[in-house]
Short mmCIF file of C-alpha atoms in Angstrom, two decimals:
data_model
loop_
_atom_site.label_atom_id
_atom_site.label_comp_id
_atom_site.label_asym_id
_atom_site.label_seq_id
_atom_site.Cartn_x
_atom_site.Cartn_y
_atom_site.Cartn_z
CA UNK Z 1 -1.00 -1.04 17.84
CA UNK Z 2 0.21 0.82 14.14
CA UNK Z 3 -1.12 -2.46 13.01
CA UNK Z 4 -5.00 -1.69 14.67
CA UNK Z 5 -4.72 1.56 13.64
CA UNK Z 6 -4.15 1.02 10.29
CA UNK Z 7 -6.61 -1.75 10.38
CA UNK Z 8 -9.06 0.99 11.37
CA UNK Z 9 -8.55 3.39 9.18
CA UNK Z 10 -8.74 1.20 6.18
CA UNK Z 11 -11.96 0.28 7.22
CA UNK Z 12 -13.10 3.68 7.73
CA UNK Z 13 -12.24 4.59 4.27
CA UNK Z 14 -14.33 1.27 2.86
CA UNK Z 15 -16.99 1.89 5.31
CA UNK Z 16 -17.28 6.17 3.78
CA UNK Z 17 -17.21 4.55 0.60
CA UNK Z 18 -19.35 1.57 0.37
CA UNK Z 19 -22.48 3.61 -0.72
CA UNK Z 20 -20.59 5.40 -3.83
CA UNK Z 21 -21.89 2.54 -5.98
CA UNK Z 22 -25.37 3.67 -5.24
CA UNK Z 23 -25.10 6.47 -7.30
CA UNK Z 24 -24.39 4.40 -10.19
CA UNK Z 25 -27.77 2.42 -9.90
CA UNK Z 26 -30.94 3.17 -12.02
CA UNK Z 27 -34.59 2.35 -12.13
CA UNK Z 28 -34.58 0.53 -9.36
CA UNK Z 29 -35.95 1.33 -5.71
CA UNK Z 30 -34.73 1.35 -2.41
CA UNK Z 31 -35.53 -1.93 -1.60
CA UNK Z 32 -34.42 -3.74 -4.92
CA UNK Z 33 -30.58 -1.95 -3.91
CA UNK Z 34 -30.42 -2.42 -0.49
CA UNK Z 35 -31.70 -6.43 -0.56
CA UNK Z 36 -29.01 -7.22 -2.80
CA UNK Z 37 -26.21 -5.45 -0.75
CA UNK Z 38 -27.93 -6.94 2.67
CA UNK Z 39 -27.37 -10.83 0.95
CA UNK Z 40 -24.32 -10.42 0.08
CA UNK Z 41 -22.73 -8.35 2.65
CA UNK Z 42 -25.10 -9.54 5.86
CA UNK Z 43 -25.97 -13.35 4.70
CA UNK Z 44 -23.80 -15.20 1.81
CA UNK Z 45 -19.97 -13.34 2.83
CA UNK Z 46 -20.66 -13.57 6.63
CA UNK Z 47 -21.52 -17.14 7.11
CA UNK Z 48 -19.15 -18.41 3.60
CA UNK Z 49 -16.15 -16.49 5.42
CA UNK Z 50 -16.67 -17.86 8.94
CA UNK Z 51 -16.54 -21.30 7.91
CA UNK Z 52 -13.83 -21.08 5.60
CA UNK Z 53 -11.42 -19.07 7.89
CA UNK Z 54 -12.52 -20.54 11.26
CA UNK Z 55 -12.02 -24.03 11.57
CA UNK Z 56 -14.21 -26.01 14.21
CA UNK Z 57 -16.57 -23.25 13.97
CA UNK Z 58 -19.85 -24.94 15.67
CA UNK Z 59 -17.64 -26.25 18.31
CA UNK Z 60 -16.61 -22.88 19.57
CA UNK Z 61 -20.09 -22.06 19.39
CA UNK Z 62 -21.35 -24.36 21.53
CA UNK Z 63 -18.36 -24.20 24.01
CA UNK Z 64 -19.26 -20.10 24.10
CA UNK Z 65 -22.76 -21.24 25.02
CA UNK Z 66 -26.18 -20.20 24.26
CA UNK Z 67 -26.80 -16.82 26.01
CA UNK Z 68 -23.47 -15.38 24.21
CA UNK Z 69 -24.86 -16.37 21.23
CA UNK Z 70 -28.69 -14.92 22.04
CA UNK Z 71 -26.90 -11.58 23.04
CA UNK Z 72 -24.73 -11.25 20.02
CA UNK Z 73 -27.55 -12.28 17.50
CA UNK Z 74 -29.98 -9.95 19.49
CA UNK Z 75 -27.64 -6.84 19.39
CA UNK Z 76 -27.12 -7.56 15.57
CA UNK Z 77 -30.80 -7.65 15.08
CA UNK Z 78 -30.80 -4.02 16.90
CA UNK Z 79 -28.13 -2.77 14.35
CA UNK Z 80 -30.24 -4.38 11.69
CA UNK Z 81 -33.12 -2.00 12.54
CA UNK Z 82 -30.23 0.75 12.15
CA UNK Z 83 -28.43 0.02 9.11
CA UNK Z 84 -32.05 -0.46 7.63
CA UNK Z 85 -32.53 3.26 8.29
CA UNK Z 86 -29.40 4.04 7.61
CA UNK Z 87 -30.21 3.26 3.81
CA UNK Z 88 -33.19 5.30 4.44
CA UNK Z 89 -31.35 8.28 5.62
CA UNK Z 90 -28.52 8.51 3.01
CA UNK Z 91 -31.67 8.24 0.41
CA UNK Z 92 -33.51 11.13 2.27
CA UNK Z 93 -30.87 13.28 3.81
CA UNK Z 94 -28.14 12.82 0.70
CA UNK Z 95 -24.70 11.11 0.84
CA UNK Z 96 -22.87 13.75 2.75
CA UNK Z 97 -25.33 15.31 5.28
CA UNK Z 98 -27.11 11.42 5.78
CA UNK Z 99 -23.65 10.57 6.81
CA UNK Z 100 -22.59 13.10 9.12
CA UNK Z 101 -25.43 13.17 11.06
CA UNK Z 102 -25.97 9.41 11.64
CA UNK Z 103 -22.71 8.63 12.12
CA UNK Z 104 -21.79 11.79 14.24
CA UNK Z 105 -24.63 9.69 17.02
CA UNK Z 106 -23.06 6.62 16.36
CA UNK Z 107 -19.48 7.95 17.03
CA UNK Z 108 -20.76 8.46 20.63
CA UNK Z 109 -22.78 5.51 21.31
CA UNK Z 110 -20.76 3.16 19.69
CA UNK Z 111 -17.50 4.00 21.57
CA UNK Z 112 -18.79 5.10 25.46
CA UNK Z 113 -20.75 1.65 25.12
CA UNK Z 114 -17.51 -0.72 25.18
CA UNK Z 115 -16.13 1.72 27.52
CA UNK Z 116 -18.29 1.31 29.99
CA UNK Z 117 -19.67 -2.22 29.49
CA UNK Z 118 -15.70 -3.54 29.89
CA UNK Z 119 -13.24 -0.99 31.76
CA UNK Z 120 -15.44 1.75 33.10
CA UNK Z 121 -12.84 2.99 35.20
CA UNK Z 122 -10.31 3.94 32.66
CA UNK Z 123 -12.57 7.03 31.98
CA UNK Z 124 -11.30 8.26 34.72
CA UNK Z 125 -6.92 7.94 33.21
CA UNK Z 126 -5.02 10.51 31.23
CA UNK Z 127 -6.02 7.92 28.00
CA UNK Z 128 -9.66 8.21 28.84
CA UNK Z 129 -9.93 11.34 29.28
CA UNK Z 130 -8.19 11.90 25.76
CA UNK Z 131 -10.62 9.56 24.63
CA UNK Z 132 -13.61 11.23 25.91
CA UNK Z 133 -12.43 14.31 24.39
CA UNK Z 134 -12.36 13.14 21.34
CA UNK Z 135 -15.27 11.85 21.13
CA UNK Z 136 -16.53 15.69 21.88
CA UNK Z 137 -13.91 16.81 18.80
CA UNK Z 138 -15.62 14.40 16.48
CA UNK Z 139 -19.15 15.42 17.51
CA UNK Z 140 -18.24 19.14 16.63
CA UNK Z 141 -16.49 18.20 13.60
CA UNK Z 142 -19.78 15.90 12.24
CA UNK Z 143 -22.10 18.65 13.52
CA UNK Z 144 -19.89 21.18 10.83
CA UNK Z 145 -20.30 19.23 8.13
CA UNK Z 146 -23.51 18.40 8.74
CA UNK Z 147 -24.59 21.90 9.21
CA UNK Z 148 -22.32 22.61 5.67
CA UNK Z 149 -24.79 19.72 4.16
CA UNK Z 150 -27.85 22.09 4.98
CA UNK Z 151 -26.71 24.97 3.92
CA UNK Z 152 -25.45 23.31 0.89
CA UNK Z 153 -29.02 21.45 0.01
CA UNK Z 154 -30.62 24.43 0.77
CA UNK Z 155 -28.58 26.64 -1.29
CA UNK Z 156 -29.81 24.05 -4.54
CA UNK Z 157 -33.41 24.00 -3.46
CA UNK Z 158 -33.81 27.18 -3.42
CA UNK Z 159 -35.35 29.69 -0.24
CA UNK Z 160 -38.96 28.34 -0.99
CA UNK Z 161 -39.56 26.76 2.89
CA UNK Z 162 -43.33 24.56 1.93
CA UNK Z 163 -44.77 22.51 4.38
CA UNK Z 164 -43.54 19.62 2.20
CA UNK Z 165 -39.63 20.56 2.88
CA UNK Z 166 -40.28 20.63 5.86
CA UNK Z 167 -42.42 17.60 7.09
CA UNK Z 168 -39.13 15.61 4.49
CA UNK Z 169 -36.42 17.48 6.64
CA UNK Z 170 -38.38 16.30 10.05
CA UNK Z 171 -38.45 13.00 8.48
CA UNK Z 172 -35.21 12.40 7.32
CA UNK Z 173 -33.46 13.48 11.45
CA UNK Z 174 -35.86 11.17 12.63
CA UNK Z 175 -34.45 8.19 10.39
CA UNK Z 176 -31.07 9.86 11.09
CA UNK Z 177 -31.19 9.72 14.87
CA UNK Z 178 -32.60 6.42 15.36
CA UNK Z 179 -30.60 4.66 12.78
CA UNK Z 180 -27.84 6.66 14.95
CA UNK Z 181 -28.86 5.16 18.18
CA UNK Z 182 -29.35 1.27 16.98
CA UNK Z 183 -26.66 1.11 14.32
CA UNK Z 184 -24.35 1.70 17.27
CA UNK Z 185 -25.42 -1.52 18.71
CA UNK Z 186 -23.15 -3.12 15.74
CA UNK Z 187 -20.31 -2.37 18.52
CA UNK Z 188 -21.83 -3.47 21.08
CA UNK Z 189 -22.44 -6.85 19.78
CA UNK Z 190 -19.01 -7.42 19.10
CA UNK Z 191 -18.48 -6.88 22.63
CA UNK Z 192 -21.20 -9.39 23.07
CA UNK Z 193 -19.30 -11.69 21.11
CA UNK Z 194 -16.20 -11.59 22.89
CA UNK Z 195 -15.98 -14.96 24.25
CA UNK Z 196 -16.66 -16.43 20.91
CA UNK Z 197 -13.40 -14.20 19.00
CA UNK Z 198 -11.93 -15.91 22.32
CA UNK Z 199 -12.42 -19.12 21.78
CA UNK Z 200 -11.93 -19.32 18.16
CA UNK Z 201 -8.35 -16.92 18.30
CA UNK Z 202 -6.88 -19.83 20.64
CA UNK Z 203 -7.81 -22.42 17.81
CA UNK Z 204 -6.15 -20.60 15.41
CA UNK Z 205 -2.26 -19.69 14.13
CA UNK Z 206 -0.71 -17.48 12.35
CA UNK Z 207 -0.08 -13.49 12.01
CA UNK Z 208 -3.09 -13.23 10.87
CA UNK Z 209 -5.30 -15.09 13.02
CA UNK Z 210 -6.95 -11.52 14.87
CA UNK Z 211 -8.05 -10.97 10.99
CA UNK Z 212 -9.98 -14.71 11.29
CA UNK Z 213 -10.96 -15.11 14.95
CA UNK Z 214 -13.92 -12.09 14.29
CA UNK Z 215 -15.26 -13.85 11.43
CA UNK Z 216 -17.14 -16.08 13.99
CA UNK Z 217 -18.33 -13.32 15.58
CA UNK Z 218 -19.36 -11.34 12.11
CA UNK Z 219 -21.54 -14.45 11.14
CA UNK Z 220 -24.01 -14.39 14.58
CA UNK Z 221 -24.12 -10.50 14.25
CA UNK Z 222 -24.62 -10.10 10.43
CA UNK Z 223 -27.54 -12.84 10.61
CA UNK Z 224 -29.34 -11.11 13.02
CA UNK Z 225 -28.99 -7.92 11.17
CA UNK Z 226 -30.49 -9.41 8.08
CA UNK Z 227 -33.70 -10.05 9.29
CA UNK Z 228 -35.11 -6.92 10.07
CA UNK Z 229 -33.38 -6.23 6.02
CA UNK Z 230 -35.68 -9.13 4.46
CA UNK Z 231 -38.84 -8.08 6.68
CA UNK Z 232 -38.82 -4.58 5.19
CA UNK Z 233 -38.23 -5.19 1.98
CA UNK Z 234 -40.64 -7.56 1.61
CA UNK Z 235 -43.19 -5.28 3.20
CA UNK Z 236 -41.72 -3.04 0.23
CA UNK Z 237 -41.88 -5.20 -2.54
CA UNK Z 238 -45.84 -5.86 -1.61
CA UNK Z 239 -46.50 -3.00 -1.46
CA UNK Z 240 -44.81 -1.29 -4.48
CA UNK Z 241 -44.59 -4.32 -6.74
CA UNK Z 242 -40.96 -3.49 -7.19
CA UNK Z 243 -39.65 -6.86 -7.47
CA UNK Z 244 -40.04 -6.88 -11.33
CA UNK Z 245 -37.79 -4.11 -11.42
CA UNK Z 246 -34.73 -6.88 -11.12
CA UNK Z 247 -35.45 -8.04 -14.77
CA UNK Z 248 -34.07 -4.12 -15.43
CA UNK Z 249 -30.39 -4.77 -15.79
CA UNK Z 250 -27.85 -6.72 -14.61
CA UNK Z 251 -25.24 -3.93 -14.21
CA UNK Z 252 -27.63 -3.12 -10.82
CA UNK Z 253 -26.89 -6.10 -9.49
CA UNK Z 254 -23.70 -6.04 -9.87
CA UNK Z 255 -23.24 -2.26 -8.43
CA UNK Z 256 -25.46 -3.54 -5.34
CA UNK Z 257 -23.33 -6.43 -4.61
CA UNK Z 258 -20.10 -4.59 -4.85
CA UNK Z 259 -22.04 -2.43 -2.23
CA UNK Z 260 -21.77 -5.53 0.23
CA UNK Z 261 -18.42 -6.64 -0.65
CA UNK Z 262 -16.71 -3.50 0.15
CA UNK Z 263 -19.24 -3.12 3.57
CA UNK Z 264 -18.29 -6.35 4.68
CA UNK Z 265 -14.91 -6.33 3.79
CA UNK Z 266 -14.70 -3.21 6.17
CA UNK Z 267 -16.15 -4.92 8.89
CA UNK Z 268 -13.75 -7.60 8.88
CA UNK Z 269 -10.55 -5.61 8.81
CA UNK Z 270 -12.32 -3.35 11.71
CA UNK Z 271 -12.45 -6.19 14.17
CA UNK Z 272 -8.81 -7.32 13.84
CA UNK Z 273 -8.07 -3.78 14.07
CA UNK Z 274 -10.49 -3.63 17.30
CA UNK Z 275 -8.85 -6.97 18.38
CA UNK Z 276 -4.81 -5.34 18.08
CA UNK Z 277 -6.06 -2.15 20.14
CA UNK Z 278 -5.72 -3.98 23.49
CA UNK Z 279 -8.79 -3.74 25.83
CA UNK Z 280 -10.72 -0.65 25.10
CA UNK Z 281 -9.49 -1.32 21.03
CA UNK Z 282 -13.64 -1.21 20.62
CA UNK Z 283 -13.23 2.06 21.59
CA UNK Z 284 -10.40 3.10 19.92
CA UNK Z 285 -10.81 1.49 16.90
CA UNK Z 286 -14.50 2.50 16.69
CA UNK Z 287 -13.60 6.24 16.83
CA UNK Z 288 -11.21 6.00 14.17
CA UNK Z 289 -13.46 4.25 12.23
CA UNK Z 290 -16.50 6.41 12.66
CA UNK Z 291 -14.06 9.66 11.81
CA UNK Z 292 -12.64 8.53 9.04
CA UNK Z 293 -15.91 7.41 7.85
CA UNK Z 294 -17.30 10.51 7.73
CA UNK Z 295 -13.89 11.83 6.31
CA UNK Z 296 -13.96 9.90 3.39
CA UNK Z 297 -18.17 9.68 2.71
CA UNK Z 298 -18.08 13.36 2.37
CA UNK Z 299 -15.01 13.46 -0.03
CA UNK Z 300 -17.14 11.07 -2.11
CA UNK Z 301 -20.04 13.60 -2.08
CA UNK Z 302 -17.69 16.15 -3.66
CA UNK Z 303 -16.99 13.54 -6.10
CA UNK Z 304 -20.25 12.78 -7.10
CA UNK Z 305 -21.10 16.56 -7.25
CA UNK Z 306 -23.43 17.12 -4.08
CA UNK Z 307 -21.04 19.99 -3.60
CA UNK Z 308 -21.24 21.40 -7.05
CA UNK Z 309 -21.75 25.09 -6.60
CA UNK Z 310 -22.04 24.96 -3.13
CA UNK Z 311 -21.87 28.49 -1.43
CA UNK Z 312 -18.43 29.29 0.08
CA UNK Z 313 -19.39 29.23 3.87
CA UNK Z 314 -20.89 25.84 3.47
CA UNK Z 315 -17.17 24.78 1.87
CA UNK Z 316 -15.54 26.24 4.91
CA UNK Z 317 -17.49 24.77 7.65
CA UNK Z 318 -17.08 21.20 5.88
CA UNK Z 319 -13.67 21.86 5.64
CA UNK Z 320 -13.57 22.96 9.35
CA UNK Z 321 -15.24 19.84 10.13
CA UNK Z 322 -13.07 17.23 7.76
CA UNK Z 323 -10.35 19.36 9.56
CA UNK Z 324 -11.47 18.55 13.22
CA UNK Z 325 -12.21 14.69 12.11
CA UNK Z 326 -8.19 14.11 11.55
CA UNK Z 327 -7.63 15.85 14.52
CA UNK Z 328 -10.32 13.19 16.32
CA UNK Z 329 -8.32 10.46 14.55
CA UNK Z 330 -4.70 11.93 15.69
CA UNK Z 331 -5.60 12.41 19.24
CA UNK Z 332 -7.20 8.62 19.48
CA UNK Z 333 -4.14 7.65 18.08
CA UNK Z 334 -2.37 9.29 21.48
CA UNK Z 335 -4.55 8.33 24.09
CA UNK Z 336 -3.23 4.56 23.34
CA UNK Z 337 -0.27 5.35 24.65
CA UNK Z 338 -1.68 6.16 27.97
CA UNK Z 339 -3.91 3.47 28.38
#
């Protein structure tokens, strides 16, 4: 159990953090930044990984049959469509607030789904009902910060309220809520997958062999999620005739691919921490993630100076928020014990 939490938490912090290197990215647009990261962390890492850590791979695949496959790479193409506009939200709604308010939906989502898809009668123990509440302490606590993120952006844009702000505000809690809804389904496909981590943990040895068996699992999920990645941004390089813009520098590339590494490096430590948390670990280890997440993606917007000169109240709701996060995090932590 200390070993999925942990497992969780770590993954959380990678998963707050993968977008820092964004910042550090120039001249290029959205879809010259977010192709890169998708290849790396969705196509090349995914597949190399699998193959290299699970041996007998297309055996277990075939043994877990075709309709576990279909559902897994059909979920993954649903989180696809979600991390796309999940890109689009941090660039529209801003590193902190982007973050809080996507993830704060897919907090929810992402943990009642496993819940109810494989024990839906533990909602009704002392543990699920922990759990539940939990997931109602991290909704408040993303719905502080995220109201600290308005105040703050509107605080350094000034009281002018055009028809431009707002038509961009409308915009960006559209992107926000469905990348919300289907970037949850990232979850839900590794419950698809199930019988394939299955299969390929009873070929395997080892301490370590939670930290492998998923890697099957990652490679039918993170191929379906790159498609709907490569559709859009070739839409976007027609139409903007961006794709020169990769002659810029090499330093991009570079910033963009450690963008993957550390994305897909979270994903992998999540599902042996998913796969130590016993039955409902989905659960559990999806609400630590998603709290920490936010935990440490907002810390990185104080870094990066989203928070310079902030007004005060908007400082004390995000710290009433980052405050009710841990408390999320501590109280999942418990509810394993009754479970």
């Amino acid at each position: 159990m200390i070993i999925g939490i942990i497992s969780s938490i770590i993954a959380g912090t990678l998963n707050g953090s993968f977008a820092a290197p964004m910042k550090r990215i120039t001249n290029w647009e959205w879809e010259n930044t977010w192709l890169i990261y998708a290849l790396v962390a969705m196509l090349f890492l995914p597949i190399a990984t699998a193959f290299i850590s699970v041996p007998g791979l297309l055996s277990i695949y075939t043994q877990a049959g075709s309709s576990v496959i279909i559902k897994t790479l059909l979920t993954g193409f649903l989180f696809g469509i979600g991390s796309v506009t999940f890109g689009l939200g941090l660039h529209l709604a801003g590193l902190s607030m982007g973050n809080s308010l996507m993830v704060g939906i897919i907090s929810v989502t992402g943990s009642l789904g496993p819940m109810l898809l494989l024990s839906p009668e533990s909602i009704l123990t002392h543990g699920g009902g922990i759990l539940v509440f939990a997931m109602v302490i991290t909704v408040i606590g993303v719905i502080y910060c995220s109201i600290a993120g308005a105040l703050r952006a509107k605080s350094q844009e000034g009281c002018a309220d055009s028809g431009e702000r707002k038509a961009s505000f409308k915009i960006a809690l559209i992107i926000c809520i469905v990348s919300g809804i289907f970037s949850s389904m990232l979850n839900i496909s590794l419950v698809m997958g199930l019988p394939i981590a299955e299969l390929a943990q009873a070929n395997l040895s080892g301490v370590f062999r939670s930290y492998r068996a998923y890697n099957a699992v990652w490679a039918i999920t993170l191929c379906g999620a790159f498609i709907p990645y490569i559709l859009y941004c070739i839409y976007l390089f027609t139409r903007n005739k961006s794709i020169i813009k990769y002659k810029d520098t090499t330093k991009n590339f570079q910033w963009a691919a450690l963008m993957g590494f550390l994305w897909f490096f979270c994903i992998t430590l999540y599902g042996a921490g998913a796969s130590n948390l016993g039955k409902l670990g989905t659960t559990i280890g999806w609400l630590i993630l998603m709290a920490c997440t936010v935990i440490v993606g907002n810390l990185w917007g104080w870094i990066t100076g989203e928070w310079k000169n902030a007004p005060r109240k908007a400082q004390q709701k995000m710290r009433n928020g980052l405050l009710l996060l841990f408390l999320s995090v501590a109280m999942v932590a418990v509810a394993k014990f009754y479970l």
